[in-house]
CSV table of C-alpha atoms and ligand atoms in Angstrom, one decimal:
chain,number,residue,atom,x,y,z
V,181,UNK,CA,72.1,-51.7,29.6
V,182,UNK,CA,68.3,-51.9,30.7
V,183,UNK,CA,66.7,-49.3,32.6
V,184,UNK,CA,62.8,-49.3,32.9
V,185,UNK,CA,62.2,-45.1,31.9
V,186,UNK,CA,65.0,-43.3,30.3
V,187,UNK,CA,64.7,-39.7,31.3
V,188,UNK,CA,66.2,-37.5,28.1
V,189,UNK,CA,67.1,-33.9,29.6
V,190,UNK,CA,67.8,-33.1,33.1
V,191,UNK,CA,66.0,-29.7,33.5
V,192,UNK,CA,63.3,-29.2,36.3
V,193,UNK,CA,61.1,-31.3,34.2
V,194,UNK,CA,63.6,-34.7,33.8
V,195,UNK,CA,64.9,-34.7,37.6
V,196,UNK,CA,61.8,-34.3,39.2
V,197,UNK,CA,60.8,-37.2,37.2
V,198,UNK,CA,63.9,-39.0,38.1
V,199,UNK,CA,63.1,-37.9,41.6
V,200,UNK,CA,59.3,-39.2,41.9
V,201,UNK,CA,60.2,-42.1,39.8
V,202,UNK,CA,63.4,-43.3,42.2
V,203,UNK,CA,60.8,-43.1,45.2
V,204,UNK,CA,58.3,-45.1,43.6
V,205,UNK,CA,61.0,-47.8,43.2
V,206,UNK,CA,61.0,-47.2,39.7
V,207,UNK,CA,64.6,-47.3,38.1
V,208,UNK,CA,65.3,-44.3,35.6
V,209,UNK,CA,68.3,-43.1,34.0
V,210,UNK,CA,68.6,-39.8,32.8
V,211,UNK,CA,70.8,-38.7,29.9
V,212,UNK,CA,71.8,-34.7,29.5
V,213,UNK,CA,73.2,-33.1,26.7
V,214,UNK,CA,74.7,-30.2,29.0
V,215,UNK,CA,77.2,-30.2,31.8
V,216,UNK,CA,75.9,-30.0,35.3
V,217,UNK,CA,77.7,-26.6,35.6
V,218,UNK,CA,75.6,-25.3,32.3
V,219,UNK,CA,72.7,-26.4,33.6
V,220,UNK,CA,73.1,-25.2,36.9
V,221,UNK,CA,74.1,-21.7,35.1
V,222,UNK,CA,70.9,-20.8,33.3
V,223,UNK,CA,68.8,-18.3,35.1
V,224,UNK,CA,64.8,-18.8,34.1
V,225,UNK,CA,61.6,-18.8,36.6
V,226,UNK,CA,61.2,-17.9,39.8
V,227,UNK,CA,57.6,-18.2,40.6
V,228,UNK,CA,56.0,-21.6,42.0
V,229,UNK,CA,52.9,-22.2,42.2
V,230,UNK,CA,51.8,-24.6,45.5
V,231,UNK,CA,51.3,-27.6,43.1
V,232,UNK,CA,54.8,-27.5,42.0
V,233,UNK,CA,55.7,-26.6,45.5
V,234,UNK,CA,54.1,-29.6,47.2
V,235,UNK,CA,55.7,-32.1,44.1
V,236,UNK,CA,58.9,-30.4,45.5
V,237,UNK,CA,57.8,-31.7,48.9
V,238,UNK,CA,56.6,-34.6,47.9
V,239,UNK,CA,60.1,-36.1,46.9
V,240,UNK,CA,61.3,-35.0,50.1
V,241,UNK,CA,63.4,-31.9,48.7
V,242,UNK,CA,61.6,-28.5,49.8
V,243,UNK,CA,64.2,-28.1,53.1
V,244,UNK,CA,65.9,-25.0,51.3
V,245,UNK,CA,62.9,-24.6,49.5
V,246,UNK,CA,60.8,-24.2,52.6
V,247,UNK,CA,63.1,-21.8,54.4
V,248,UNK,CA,64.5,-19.9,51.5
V,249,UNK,CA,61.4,-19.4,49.5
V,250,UNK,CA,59.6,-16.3,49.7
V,251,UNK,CA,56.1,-16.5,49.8
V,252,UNK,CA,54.1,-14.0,48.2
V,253,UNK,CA,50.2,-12.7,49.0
V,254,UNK,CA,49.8,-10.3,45.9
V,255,UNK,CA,51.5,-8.6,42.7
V,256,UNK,CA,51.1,-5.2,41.8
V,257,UNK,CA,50.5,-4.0,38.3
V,258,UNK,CA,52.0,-0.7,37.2
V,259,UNK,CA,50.7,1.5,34.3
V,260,UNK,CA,49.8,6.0,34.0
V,261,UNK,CA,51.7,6.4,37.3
V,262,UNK,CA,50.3,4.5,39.7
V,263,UNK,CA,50.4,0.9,41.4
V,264,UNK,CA,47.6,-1.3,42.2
V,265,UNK,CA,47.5,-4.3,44.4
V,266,UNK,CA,46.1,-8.1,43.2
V,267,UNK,CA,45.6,-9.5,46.5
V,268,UNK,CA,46.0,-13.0,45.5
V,269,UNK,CA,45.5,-13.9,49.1
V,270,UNK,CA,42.2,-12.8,49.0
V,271,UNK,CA,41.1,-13.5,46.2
V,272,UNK,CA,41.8,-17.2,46.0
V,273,UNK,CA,40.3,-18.1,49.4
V,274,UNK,CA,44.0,-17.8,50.4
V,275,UNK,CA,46.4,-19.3,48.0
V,276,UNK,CA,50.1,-17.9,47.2
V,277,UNK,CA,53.0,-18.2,45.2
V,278,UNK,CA,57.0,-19.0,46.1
V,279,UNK,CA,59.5,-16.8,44.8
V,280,UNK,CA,62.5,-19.1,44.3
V,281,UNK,CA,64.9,-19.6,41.7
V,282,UNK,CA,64.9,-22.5,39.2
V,283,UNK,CA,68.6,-22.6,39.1
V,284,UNK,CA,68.0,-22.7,43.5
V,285,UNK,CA,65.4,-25.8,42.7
V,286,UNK,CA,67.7,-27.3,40.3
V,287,UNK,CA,70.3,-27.6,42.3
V,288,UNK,CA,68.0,-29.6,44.9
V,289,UNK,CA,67.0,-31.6,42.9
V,290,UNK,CA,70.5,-32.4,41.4
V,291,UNK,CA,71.5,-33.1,44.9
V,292,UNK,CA,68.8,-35.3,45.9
V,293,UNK,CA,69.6,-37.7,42.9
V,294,UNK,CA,72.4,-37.7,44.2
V,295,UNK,CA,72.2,-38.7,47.3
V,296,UNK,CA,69.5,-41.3,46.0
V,297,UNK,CA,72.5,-42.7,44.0
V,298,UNK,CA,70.7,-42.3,40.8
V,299,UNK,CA,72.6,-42.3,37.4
V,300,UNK,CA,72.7,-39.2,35.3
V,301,UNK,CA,75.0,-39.2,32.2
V,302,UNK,CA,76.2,-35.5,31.7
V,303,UNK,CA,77.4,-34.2,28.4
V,304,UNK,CA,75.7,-37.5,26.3
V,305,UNK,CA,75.6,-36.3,22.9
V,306,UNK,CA,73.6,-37.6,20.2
V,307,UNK,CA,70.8,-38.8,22.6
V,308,UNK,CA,68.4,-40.2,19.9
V,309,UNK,CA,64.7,-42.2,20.9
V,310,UNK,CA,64.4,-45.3,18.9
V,311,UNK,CA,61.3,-47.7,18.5
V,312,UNK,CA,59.1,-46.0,20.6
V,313,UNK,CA,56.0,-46.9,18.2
V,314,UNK,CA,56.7,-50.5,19.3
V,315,UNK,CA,57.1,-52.7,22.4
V,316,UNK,CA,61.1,-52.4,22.9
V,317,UNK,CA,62.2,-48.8,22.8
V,318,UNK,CA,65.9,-47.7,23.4
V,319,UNK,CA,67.9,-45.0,23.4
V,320,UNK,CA,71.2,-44.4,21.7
V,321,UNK,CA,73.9,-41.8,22.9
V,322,UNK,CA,77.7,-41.1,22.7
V,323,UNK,CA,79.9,-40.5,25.7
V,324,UNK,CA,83.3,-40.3,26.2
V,325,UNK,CA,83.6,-41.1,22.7
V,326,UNK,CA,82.2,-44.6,23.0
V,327,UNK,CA,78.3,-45.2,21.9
V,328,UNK,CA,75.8,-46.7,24.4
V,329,UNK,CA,72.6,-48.5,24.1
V,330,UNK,CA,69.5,-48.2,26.7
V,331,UNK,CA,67.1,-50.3,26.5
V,332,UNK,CA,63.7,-49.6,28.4
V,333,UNK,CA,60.0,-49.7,29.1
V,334,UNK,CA,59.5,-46.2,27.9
V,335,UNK,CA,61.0,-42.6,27.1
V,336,UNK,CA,60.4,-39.6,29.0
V,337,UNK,CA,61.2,-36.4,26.4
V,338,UNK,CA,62.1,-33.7,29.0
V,339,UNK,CA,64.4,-32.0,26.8
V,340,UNK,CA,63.3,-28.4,26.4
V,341,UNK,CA,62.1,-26.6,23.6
V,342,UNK,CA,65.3,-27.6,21.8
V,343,UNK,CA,65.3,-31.1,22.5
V,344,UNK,CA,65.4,-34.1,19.9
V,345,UNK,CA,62.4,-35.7,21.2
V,346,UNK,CA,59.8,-34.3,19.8
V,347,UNK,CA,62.2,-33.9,16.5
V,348,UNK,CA,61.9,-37.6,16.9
V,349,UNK,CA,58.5,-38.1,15.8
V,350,UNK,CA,57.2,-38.4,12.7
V,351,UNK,CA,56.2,-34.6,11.3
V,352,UNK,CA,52.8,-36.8,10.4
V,353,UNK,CA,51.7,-37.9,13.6
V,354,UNK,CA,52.1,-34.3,15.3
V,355,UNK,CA,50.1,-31.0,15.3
V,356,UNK,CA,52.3,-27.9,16.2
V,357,UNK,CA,50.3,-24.6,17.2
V,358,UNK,CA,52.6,-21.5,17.2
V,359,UNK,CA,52.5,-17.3,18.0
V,360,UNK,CA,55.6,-15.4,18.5
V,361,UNK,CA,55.5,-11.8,20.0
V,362,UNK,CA,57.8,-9.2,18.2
V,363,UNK,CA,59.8,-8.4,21.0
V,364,UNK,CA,61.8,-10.1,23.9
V,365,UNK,CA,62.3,-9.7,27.6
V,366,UNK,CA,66.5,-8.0,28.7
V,367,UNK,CA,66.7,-9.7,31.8
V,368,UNK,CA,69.3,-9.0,34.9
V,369,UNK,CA,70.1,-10.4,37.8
V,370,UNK,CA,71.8,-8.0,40.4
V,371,UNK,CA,73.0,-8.0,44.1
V,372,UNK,CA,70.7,-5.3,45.5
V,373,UNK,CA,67.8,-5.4,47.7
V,374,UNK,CA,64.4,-5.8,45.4
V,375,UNK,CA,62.7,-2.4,44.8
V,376,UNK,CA,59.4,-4.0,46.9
V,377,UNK,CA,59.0,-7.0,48.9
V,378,UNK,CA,56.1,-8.0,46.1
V,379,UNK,CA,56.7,-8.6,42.3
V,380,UNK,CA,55.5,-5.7,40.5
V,381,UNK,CA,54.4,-5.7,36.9
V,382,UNK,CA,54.4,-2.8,34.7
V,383,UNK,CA,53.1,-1.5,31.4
V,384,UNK,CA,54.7,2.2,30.2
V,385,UNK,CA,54.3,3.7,26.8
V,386,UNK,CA,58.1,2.7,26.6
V,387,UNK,CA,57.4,-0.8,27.0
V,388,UNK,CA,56.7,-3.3,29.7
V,389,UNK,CA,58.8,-4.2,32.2
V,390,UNK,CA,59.0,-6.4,35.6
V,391,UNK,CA,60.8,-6.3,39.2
V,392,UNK,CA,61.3,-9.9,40.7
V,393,UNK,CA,63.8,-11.2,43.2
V,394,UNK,CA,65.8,-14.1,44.2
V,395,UNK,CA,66.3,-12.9,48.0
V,396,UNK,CA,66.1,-10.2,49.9
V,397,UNK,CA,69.2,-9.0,48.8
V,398,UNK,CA,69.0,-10.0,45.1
V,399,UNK,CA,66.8,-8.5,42.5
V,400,UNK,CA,65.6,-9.9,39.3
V,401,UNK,CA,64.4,-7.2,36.5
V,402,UNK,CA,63.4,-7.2,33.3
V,403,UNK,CA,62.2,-4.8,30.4
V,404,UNK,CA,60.5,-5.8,27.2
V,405,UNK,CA,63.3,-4.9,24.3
V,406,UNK,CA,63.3,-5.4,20.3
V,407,UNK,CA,63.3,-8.9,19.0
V,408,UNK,CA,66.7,-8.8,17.3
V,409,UNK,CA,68.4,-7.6,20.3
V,410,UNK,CA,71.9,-8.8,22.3
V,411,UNK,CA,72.3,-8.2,25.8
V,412,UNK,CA,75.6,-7.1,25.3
V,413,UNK,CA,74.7,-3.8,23.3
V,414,UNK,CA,73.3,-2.6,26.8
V,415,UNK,CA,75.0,-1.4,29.7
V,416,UNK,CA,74.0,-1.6,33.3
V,417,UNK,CA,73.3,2.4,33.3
V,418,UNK,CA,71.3,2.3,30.1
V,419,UNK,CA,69.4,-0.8,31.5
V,420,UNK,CA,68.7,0.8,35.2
V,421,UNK,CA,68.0,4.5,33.1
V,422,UNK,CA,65.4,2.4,31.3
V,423,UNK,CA,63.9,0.3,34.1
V,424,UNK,CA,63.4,3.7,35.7
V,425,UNK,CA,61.3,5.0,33.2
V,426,UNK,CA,58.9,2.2,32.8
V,427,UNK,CA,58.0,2.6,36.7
V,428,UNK,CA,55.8,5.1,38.8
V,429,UNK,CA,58.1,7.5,40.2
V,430,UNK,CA,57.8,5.9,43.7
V,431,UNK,CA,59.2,2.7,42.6
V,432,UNK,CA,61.7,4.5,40.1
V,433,UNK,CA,63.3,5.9,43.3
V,434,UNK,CA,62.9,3.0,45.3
V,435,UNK,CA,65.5,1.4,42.8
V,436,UNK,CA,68.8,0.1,43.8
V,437,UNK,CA,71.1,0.0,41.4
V,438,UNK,CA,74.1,-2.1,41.4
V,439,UNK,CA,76.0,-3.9,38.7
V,440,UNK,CA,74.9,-7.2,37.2
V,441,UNK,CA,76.2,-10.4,37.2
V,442,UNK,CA,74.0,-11.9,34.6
V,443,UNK,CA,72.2,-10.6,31.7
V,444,UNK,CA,70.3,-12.6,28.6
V,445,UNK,CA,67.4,-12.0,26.4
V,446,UNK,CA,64.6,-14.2,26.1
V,447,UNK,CA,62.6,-14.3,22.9
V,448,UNK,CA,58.9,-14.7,23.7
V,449,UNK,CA,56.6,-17.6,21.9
V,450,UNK,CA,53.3,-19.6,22.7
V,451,UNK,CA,54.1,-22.9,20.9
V,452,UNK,CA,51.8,-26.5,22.0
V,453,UNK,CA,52.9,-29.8,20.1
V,454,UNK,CA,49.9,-32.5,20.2
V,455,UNK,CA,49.9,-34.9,21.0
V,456,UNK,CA,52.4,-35.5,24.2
V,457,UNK,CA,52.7,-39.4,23.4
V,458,UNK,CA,53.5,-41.4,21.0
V,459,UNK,CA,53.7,-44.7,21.9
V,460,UNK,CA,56.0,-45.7,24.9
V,461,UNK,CA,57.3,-42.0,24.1
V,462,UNK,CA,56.2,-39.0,26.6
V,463,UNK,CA,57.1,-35.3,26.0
V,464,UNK,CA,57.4,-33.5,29.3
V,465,UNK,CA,57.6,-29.5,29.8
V,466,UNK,CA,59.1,-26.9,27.3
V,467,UNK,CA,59.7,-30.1,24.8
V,468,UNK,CA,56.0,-30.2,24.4
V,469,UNK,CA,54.7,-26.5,25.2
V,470,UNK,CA,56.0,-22.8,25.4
V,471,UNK,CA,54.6,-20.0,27.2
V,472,UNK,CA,55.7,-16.4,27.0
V,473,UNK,CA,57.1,-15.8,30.9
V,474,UNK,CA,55.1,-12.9,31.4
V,475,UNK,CA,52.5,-15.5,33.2
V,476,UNK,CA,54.7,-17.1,35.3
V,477,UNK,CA,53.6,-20.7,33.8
V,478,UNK,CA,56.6,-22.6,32.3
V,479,UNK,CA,58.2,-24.5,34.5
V,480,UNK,CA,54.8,-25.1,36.6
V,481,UNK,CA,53.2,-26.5,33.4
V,482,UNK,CA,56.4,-29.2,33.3
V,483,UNK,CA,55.8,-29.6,36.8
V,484,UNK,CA,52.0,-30.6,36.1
V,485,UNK,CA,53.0,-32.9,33.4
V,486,UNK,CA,55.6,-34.5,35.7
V,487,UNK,CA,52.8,-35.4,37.9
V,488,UNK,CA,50.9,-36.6,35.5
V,489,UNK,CA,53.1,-39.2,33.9
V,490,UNK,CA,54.6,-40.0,37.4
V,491,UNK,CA,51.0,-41.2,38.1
V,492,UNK,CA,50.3,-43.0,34.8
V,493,UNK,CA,54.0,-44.5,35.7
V,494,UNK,CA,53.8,-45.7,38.7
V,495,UNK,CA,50.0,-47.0,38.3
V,496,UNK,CA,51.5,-49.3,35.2
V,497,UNK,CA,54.1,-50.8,36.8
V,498,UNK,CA,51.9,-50.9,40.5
V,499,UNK,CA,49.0,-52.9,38.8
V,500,UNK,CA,49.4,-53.0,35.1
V,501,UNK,CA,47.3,-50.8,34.0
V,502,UNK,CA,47.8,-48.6,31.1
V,503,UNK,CA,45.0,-46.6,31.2
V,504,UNK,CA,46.5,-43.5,32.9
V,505,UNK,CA,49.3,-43.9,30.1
V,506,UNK,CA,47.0,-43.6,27.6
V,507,UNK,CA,44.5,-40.7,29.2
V,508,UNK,CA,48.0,-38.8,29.9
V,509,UNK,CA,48.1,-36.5,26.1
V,510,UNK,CA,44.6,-35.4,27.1
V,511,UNK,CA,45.3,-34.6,31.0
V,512,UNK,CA,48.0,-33.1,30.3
V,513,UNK,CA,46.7,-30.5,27.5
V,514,UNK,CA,43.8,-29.5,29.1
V,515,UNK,CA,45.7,-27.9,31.8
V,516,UNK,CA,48.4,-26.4,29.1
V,517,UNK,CA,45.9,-24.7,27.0
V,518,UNK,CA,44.6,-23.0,29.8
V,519,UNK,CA,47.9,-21.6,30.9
V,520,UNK,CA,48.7,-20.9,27.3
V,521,UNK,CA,45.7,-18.7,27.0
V,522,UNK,CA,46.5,-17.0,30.9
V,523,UNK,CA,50.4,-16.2,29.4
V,524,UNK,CA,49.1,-15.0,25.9
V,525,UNK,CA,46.7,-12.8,27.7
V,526,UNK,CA,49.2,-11.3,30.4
V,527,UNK,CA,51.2,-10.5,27.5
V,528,UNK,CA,48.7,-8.7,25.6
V,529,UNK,CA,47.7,-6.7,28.8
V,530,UNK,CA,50.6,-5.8,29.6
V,531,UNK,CA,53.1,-5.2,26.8
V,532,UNK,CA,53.5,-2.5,23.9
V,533,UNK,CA,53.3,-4.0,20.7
V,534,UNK,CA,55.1,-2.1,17.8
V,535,UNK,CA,52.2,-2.6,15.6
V,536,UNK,CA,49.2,-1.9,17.8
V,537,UNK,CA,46.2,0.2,16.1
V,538,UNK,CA,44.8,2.8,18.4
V,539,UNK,CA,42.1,1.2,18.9
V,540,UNK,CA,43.8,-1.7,20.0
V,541,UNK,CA,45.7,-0.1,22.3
V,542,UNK,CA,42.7,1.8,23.7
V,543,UNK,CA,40.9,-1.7,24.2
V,544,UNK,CA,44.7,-3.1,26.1
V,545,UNK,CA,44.4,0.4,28.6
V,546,UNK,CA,40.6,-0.3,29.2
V,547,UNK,CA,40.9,-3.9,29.8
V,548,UNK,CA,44.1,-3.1,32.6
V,549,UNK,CA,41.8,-0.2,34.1
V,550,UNK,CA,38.9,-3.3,34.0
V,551,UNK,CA,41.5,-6.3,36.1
V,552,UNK,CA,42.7,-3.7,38.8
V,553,UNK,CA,39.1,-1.9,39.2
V,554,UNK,CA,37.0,-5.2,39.4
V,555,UNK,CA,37.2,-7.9,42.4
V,556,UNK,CA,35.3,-10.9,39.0
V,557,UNK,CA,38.2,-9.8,36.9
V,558,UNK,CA,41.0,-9.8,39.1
V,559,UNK,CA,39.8,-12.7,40.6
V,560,UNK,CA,39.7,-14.3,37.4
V,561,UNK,CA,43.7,-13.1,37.1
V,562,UNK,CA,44.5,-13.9,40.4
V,563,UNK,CA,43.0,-17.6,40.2
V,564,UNK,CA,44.8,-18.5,37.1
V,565,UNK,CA,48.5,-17.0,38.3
V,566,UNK,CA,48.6,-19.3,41.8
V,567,UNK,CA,47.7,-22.4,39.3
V,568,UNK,CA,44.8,-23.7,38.6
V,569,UNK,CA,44.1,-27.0,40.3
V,570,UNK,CA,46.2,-30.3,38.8
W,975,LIG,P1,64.6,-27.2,30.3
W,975,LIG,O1,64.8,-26.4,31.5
W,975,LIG,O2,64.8,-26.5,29.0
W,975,LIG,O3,65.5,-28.5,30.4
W,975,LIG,C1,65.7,-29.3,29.3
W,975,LIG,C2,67.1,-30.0,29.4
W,975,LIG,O4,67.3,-30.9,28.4
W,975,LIG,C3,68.6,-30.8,27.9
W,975,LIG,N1,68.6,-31.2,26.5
W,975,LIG,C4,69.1,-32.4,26.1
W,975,LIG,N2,69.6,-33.5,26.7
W,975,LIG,C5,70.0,-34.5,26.0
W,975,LIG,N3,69.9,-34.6,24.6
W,975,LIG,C6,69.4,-33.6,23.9
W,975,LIG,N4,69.3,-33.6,22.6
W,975,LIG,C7,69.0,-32.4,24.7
W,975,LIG,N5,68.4,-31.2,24.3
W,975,LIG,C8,68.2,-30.5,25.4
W,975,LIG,C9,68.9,-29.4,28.1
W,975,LIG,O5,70.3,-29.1,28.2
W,975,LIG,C10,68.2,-29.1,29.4
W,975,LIG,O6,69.1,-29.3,30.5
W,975,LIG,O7,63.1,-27.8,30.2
W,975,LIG,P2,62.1,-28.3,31.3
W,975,LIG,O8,62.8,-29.2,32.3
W,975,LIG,O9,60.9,-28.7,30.6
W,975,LIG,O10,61.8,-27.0,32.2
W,975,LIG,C11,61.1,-25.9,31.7
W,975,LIG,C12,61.5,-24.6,32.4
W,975,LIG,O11,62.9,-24.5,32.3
W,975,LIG,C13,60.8,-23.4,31.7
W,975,LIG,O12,59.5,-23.7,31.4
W,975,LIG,C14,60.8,-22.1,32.6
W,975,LIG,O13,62.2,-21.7,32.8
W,975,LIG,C15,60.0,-21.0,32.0
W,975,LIG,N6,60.1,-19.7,32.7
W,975,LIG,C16,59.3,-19.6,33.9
W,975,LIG,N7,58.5,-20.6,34.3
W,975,LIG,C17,57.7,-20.4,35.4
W,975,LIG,O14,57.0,-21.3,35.8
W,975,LIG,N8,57.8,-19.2,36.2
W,975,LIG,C18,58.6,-18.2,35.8
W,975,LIG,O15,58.7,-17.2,36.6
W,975,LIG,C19,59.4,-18.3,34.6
W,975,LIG,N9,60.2,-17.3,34.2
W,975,LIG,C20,60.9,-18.7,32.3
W,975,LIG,C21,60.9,-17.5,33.1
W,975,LIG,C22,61.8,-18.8,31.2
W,975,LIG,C23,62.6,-17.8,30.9
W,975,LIG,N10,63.4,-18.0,29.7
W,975,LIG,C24,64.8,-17.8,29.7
W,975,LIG,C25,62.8,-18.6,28.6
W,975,LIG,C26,61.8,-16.4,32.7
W,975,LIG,C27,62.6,-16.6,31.6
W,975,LIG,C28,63.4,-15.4,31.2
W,976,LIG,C1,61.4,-14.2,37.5
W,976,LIG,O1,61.5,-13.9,38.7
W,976,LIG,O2,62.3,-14.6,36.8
W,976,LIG,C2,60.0,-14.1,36.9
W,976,LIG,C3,58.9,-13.7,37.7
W,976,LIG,C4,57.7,-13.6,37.2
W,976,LIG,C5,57.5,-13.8,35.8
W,976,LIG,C6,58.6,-14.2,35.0
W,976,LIG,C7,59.8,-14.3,35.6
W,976,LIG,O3,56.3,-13.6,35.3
């Protein structure tokens, strides 16, 4: 078999590939480890930024996304009783963010390659990149028991964090940067109406903790909890008790409570791999970078690098040139480390670390009291969480 891109993983990342590359012309197979039901079952992000948004659009697949997505002005930060309103609005010469679901944007997706007729291989296992240092990659999997070869142009690693891809390359020829956070984020999804229409992020002695949505009749929270944690030691009371606790007693009583249908723990880590190419090999999204979620960056940062090596992509095979191929690594990066550092510093801002001197946690309270008191520094915030420009 011959396809000109093979597409590893079929997460936001790999089908809005596919789905940029199929409308260029450009034949792409994609080859997921998962079943579509798995995939389709893994709550993550919910906040888009318009670049993602309009990449969405762009592939002709933003009709639910358009009508369903709930377009927010501002956030409010929580913290010593009391709320305070970023007016994103404002303060970005009037950009906003969409609240809607990756698992909503999946599906899409999914159903727009559909439609298109494109191939996906569901539950491939042992997806391995091969000869990507040279001018004939391929890529070997098993499925149904029987082992395939794809041979191809080049190799999109979309794969996630736990992908092979970037296990693929030589230990050598890659730099790996790295910070983990000593705690994670108990999240739930519930079938109540949201405690406010905006997302509201807040920072309690007890820890941090957030109020998101899916809809207007479906709340997403979450509370920072201990590293080591499983979901399953906590029950919908003790989770609602301690959500309750972490908010300004307006919001506390605004709650509704209800039981909840999904709950999962998220560990939190900055990690950046450089570079994001090695030969006809591209790493896309969470295979090449993590960001804690407290920014709200993951999934738009593997939309950005979509865009980026949908360009390079399409200008090779338009006119043979290779030179947004080779200036993808650096494109790409540039706009990564900037959200890294915008996540790391939400996270610091906003969360309690076990280990925090006084002083440090003087300089965190002062530096809160500093974003929602100053229009430079919440400006600065504000600019940074609707995504800075591609
Ligand atoms: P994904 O979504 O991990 O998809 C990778 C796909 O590759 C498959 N795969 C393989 N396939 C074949 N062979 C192999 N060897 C394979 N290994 C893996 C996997 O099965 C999977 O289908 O990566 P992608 O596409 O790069 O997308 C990244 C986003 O999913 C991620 O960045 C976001 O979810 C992060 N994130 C958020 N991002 C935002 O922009 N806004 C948010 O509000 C936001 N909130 C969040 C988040 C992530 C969270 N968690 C759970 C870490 C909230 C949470 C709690
Ligand atoms: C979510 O709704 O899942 C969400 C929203 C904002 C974040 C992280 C996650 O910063």
């Amino acid at each position: 078999m011959r396809r000109q891109v093979v597409i590893i993983g079929s997460g936001p990342s790999g089908l809005l590939l596919g789905q940029l590359l199929h409308g260029a012309g450009i034949d792409a197979l994609i080859l997921e480890r998962s079943s579509k039901e798995h995939v389709l079952s893994r709550v993550r992000a919910g906040v888009l930024e318009k670049g993602t948004v309009e990449l969405v659009r762009a592939v002709g697949l933003a009709g639910r996304l358009d009508a369903q997505g709930l377009k927010h002005d501002g956030i409010e930060f929580a913290f010593d009783d009391r709320r305070h309103r970023i007016d994103l609005h404002a303060l970005t010469g009037g950009k906003r963010v969409v609240v809607y679901g990756q698992t909503e944007l999946t599906a899409d997706l999914m159903a727009g390659r559909e439609v298109a007729g494109a191939e996906t291989v569901y539950e491939a296992v042992d997806v391995m990149p091969h000869g990507f240092d040279g001018e004939a990659p391929c890529v070997s999997y098993v499925h149904g028991g029987t082992t395939h070869r794809v041979d191809c142009d080049f190799i999109a690693g979309c794969d996630g964090y736990h992908g092979i891809t970037r296990r693929a390359v030589p230990e050598r020829a890659i730099a790996t940067f790295e910070r983990s956070y000593p705690f994670g984020w108990l999240g739930i999804l519930a079938e109540v109406p949201p405690v406010s229409h905006e997302l509201i992020y807040a920072s309690h002695p007890r820890g941090f903790a957030l109020c998101s949505m899916r809809s207007p009749m479906r709340s997403r929270y979450y509370i920072q909890c201990e590293g080591g944690e499983k979901a399953e030691s906590w029950s919908d009371q003790q989770f609602w008790d301690e959500l309750r606790r972490r908010l300004p007693a307006d919001a506390a009583e605004a709650v509704k409570t209800g039981p909840s249908f999904e709950k999962s723990i998220a560990v939190l880590r900055s990690f950046v791999a450089e570079p994001m190419r090695f030969g006809r090999l591209f790493l896309c999204g969470d295979a090449a970078h993590i960001v804690p979620p407290t920014g709200a960056k993951g999934l738009n940062l593997a939309a950005s690098d979509v865009h980026y090596l949908f360009e390079a992509l399409r200008e090779f095979y338009a006119e043979r040139s290779t030179a947004g191929l080779d200036a993808y690594s650096g494109r790409a990066l540039a706009r990564v480390w900037k959200a890294v550092r915008f996540s790391w510093w939400m996270t610091l801002l906003l969360h309690r670390f076990p280990d925090a001197t006084p002083f440090a946690e003087k300089l965190r309270s002062a530096e809160l009291g500093y974003v929602t008191s100053s229009q430079h520094a919440a400006a600065a915030l504000a600019e940074n969480y609707v995504g800075l420009p591609l």
